[in-house]
mmCIF file of C-alpha atoms in Angstrom:
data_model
loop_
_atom_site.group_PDB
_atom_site.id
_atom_site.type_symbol
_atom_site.label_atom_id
_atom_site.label_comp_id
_atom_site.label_asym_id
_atom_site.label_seq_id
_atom_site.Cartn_x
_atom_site.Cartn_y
_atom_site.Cartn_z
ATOM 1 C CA UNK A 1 -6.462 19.779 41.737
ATOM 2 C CA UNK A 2 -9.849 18.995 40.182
ATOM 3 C CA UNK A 3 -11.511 18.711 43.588
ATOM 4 C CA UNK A 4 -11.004 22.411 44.419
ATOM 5 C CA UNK A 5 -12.474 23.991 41.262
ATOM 6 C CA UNK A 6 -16.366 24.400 41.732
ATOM 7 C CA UNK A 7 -18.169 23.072 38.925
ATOM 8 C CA UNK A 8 -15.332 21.507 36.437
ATOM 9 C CA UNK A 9 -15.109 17.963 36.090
ATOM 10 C CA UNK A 10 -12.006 15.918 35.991
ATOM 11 C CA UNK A 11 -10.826 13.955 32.335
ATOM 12 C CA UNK A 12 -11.973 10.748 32.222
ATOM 13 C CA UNK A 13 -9.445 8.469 33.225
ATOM 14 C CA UNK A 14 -7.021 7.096 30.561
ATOM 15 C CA UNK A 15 -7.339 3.708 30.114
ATOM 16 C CA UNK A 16 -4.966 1.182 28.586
ATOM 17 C CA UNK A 17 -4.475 0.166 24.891
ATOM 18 C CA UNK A 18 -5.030 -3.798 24.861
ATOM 19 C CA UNK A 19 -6.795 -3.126 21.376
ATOM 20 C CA UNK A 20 -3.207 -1.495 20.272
ATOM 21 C CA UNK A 21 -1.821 -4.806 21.626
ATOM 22 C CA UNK A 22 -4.264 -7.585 20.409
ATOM 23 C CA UNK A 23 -3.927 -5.707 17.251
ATOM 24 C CA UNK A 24 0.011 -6.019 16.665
ATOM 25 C CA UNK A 25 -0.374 -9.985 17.791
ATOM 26 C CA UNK A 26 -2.989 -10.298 15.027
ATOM 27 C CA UNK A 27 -0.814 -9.066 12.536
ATOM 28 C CA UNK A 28 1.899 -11.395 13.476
ATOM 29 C CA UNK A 29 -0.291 -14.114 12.918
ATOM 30 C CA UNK A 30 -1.950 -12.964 10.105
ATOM 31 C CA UNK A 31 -1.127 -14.395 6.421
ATOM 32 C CA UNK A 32 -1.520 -12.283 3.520
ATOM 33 C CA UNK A 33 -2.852 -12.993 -0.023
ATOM 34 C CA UNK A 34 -3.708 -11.087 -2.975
ATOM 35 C CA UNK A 35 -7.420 -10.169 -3.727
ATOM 36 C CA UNK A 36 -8.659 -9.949 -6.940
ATOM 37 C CA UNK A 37 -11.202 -6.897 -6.728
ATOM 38 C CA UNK A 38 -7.348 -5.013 -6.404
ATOM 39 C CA UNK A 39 -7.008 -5.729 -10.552
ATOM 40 C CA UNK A 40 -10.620 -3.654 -10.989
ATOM 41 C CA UNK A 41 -9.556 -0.932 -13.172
ATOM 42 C CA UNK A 42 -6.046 -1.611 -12.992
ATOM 43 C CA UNK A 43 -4.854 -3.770 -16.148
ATOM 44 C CA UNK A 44 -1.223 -3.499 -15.110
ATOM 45 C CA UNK A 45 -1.567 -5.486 -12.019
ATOM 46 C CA UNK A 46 -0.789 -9.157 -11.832
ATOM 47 C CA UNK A 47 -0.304 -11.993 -9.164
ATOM 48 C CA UNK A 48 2.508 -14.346 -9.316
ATOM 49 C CA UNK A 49 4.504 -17.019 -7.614
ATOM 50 C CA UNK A 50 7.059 -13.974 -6.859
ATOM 51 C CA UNK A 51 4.143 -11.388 -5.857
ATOM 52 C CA UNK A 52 2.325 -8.600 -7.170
ATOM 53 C CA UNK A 53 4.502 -7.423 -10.529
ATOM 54 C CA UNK A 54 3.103 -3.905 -13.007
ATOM 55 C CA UNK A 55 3.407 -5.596 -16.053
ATOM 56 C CA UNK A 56 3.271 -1.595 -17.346
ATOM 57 C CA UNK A 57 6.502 -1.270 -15.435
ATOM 58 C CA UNK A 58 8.210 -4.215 -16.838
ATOM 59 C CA UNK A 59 7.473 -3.510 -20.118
ATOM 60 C CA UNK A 60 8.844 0.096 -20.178
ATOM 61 C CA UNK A 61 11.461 -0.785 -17.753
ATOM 62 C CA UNK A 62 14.354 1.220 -20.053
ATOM 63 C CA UNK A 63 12.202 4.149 -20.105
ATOM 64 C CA UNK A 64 11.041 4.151 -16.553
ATOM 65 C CA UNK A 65 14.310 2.545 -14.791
ATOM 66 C CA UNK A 66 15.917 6.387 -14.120
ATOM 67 C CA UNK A 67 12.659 6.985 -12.131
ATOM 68 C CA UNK A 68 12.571 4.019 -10.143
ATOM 69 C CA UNK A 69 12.761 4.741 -6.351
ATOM 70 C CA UNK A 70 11.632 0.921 -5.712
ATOM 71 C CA UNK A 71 11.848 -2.370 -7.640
ATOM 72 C CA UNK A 72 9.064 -3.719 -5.698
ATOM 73 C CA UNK A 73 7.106 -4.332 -8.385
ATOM 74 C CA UNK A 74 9.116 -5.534 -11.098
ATOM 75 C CA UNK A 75 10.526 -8.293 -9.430
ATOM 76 C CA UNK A 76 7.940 -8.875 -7.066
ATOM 77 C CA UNK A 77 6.111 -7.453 -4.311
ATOM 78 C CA UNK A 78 4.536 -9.785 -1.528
ATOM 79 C CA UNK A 79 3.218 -7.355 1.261
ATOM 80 C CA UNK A 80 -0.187 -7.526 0.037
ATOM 81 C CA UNK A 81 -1.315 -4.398 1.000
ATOM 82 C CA UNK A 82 -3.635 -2.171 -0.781
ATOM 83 C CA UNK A 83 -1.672 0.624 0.356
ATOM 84 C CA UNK A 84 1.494 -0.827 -1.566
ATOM 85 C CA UNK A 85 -0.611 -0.962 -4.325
ATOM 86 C CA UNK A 86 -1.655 3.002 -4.295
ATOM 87 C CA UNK A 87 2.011 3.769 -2.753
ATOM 88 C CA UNK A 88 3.332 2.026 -6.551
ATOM 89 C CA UNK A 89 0.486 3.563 -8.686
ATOM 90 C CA UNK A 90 1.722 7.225 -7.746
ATOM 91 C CA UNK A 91 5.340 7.200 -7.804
ATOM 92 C CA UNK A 92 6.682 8.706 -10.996
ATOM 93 C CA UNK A 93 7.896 5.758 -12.569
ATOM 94 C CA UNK A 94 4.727 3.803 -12.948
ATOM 95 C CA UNK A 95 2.691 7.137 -13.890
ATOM 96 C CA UNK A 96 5.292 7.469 -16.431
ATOM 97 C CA UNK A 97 4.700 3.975 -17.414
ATOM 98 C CA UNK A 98 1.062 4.518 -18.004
ATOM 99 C CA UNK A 99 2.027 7.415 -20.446
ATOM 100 C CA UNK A 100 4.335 5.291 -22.438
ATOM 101 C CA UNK A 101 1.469 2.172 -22.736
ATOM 102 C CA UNK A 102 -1.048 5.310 -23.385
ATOM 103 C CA UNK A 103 1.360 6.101 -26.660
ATOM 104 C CA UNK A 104 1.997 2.895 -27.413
ATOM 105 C CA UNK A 105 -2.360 1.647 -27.911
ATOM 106 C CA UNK A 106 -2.156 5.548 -29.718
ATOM 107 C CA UNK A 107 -4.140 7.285 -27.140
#
């Protein structure tokens, strides 16, 4: 169709993915581990044998535990991710934990 408007240019030409696809067989591969520049500015975060844990959220568990959509980090989360990390930090239960530890050091 191209070839019989004067002056308009066809779309480049899709190409392939194989980025998309080297990309899923790196993950496969890939291990995981916790970094320590996550724990900058985040006091409640600790690494374990049984994964990331919010010591915040443990503590305050029978305050929080009617909030809790995931137990992730109370009994242990190991998809180091730093999006797991921000996913946990704004869910209500763990902002709710931060109030109670807040009150607790009289803050």
């Amino acid at each position: 169709m191209w070839r019989f408007v004067k002056g308009v240019q066809p779309p480049p030409v899709k190409k392939s993915q194989p980025n998309v696809e080297k990309r899923k067989e790196y993950e496969k591969k890939r291990t995981r581990c916790f970094l320590d520049h996550w724990k900058l500015g985040r006091p409640w975060l600790q690494d374990t044998e049984h994964g990331m844990l919010c010591e915040w959220c443990i503590k305050y568990l029978d305050k929080i535990k009617y909030r809790l959509n995931s137990r992730k980090f109370i009994e242990g989360c190991k998809t180091y991710k730093s999006e797991s990390i921000a996913y946990h930090e704004q869910s209500d239960a763990h902002i709710l934990a931060c109030k109670c530890h807040k009150k607790s050091l009289g803050e």
